[in-house]
PDB file of C-alpha atoms in Angstrom:
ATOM      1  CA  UNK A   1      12.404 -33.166  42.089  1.00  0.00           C
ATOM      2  CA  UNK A   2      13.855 -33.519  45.664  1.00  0.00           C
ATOM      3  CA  UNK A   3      15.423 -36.836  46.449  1.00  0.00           C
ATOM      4  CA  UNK A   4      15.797 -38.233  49.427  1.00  0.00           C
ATOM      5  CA  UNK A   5      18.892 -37.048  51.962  1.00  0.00           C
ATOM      6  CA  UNK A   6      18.492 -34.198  50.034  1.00  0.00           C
ATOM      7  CA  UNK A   7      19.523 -30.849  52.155  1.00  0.00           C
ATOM      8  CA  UNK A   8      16.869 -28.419  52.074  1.00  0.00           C
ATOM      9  CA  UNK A   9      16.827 -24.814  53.060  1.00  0.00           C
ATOM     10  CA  UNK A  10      13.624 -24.097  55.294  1.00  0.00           C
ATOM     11  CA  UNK A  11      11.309 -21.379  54.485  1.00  0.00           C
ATOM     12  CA  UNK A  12       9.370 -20.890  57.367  1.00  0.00           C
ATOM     13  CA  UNK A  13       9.899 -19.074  61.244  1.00  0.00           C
ATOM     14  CA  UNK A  14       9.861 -21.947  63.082  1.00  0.00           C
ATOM     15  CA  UNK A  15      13.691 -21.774  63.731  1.00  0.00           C
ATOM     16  CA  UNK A  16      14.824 -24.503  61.657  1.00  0.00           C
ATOM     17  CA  UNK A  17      17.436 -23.808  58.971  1.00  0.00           C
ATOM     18  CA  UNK A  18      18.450 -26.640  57.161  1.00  0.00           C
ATOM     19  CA  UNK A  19      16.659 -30.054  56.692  1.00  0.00           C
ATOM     20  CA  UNK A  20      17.207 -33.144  54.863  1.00  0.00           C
ATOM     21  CA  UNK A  21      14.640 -35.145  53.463  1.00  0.00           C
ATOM     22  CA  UNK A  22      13.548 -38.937  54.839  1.00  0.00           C
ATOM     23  CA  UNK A  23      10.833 -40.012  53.276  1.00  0.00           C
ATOM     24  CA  UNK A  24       7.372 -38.700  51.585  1.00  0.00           C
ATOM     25  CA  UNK A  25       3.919 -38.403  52.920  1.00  0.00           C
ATOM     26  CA  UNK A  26       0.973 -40.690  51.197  1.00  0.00           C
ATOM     27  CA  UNK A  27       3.092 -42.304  48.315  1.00  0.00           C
ATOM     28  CA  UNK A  28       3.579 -45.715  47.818  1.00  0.00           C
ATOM     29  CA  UNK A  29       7.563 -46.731  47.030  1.00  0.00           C
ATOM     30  CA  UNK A  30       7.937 -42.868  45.614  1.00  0.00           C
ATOM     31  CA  UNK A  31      11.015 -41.797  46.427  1.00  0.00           C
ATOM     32  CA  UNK A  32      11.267 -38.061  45.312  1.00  0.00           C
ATOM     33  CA  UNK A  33       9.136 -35.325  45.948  1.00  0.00           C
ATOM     34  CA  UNK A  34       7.490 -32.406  43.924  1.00  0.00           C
ATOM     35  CA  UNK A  35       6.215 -29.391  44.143  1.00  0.00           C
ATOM     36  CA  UNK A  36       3.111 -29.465  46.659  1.00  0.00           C
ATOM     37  CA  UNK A  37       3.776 -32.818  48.401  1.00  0.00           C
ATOM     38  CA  UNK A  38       3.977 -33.250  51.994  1.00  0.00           C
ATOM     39  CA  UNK A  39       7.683 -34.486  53.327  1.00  0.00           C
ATOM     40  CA  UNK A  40       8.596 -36.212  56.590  1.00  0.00           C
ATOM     41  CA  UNK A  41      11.904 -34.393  57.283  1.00  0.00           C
ATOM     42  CA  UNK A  42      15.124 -35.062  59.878  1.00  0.00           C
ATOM     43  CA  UNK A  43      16.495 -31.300  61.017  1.00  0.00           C
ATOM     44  CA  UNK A  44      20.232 -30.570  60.350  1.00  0.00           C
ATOM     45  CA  UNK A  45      20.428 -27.470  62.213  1.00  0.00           C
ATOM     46  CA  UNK A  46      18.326 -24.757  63.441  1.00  0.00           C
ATOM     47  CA  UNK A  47      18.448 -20.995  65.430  1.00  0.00           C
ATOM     48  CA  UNK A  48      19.412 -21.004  68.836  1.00  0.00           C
ATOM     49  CA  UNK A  49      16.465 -20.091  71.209  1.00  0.00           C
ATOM     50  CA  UNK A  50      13.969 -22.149  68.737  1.00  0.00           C
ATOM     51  CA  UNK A  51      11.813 -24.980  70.295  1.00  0.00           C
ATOM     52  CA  UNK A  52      12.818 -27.001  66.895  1.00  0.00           C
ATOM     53  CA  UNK A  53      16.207 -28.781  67.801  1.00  0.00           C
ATOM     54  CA  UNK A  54      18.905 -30.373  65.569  1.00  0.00           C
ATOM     55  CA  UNK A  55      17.554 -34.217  65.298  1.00  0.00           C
ATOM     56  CA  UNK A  56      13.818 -33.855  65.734  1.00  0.00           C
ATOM     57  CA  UNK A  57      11.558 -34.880  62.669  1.00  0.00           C
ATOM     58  CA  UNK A  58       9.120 -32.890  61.098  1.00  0.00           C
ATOM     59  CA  UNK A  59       6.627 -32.753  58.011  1.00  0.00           C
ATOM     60  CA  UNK A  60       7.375 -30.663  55.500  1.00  0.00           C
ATOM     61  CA  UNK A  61       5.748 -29.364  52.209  1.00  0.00           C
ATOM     62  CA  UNK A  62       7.217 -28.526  48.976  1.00  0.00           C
ATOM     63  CA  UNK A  63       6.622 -24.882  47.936  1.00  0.00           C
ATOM     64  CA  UNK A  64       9.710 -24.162  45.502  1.00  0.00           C
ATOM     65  CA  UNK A  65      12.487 -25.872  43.909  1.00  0.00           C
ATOM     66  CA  UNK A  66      15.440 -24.859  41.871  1.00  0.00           C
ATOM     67  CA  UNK A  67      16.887 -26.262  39.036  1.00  0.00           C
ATOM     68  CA  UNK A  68      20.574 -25.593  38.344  1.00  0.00           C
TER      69      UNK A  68
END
């Protein structure tokens, strides 16, 4: 489960690299996300020469997670 202000690596080429979670998509009062739901997300940092800049929001989905 990811929890919200979670850090999240980004797999994907739009040039982000690190997000952290702010809320999720179509749930009411759920505050964790699983595998397959749909995230609204804040970016912590990204590549240089990407059109995705540090501070914009984004959605998201959930396509792995890793338990320690």
């Amino acid at each position: 489960m990811i929890y919200m202000r979670s850090i999240l690596d980004v797999a994907d080429n739009t040039g982000a690299r690190k997000a952290s979670m702010i809320g999720v998509l179509h749930s009411k009062g759920r505050l964790c996300a699983r595998i397959g739901d749909i995230i609204r997300v804040n970016i912590k940092e990204s590549a240089p020469n990407s059109p995705i800049k540090k501070g914009d929001k984004a959605k998201g989905i959930i396509v792995r997670t890793k338990f320690p």
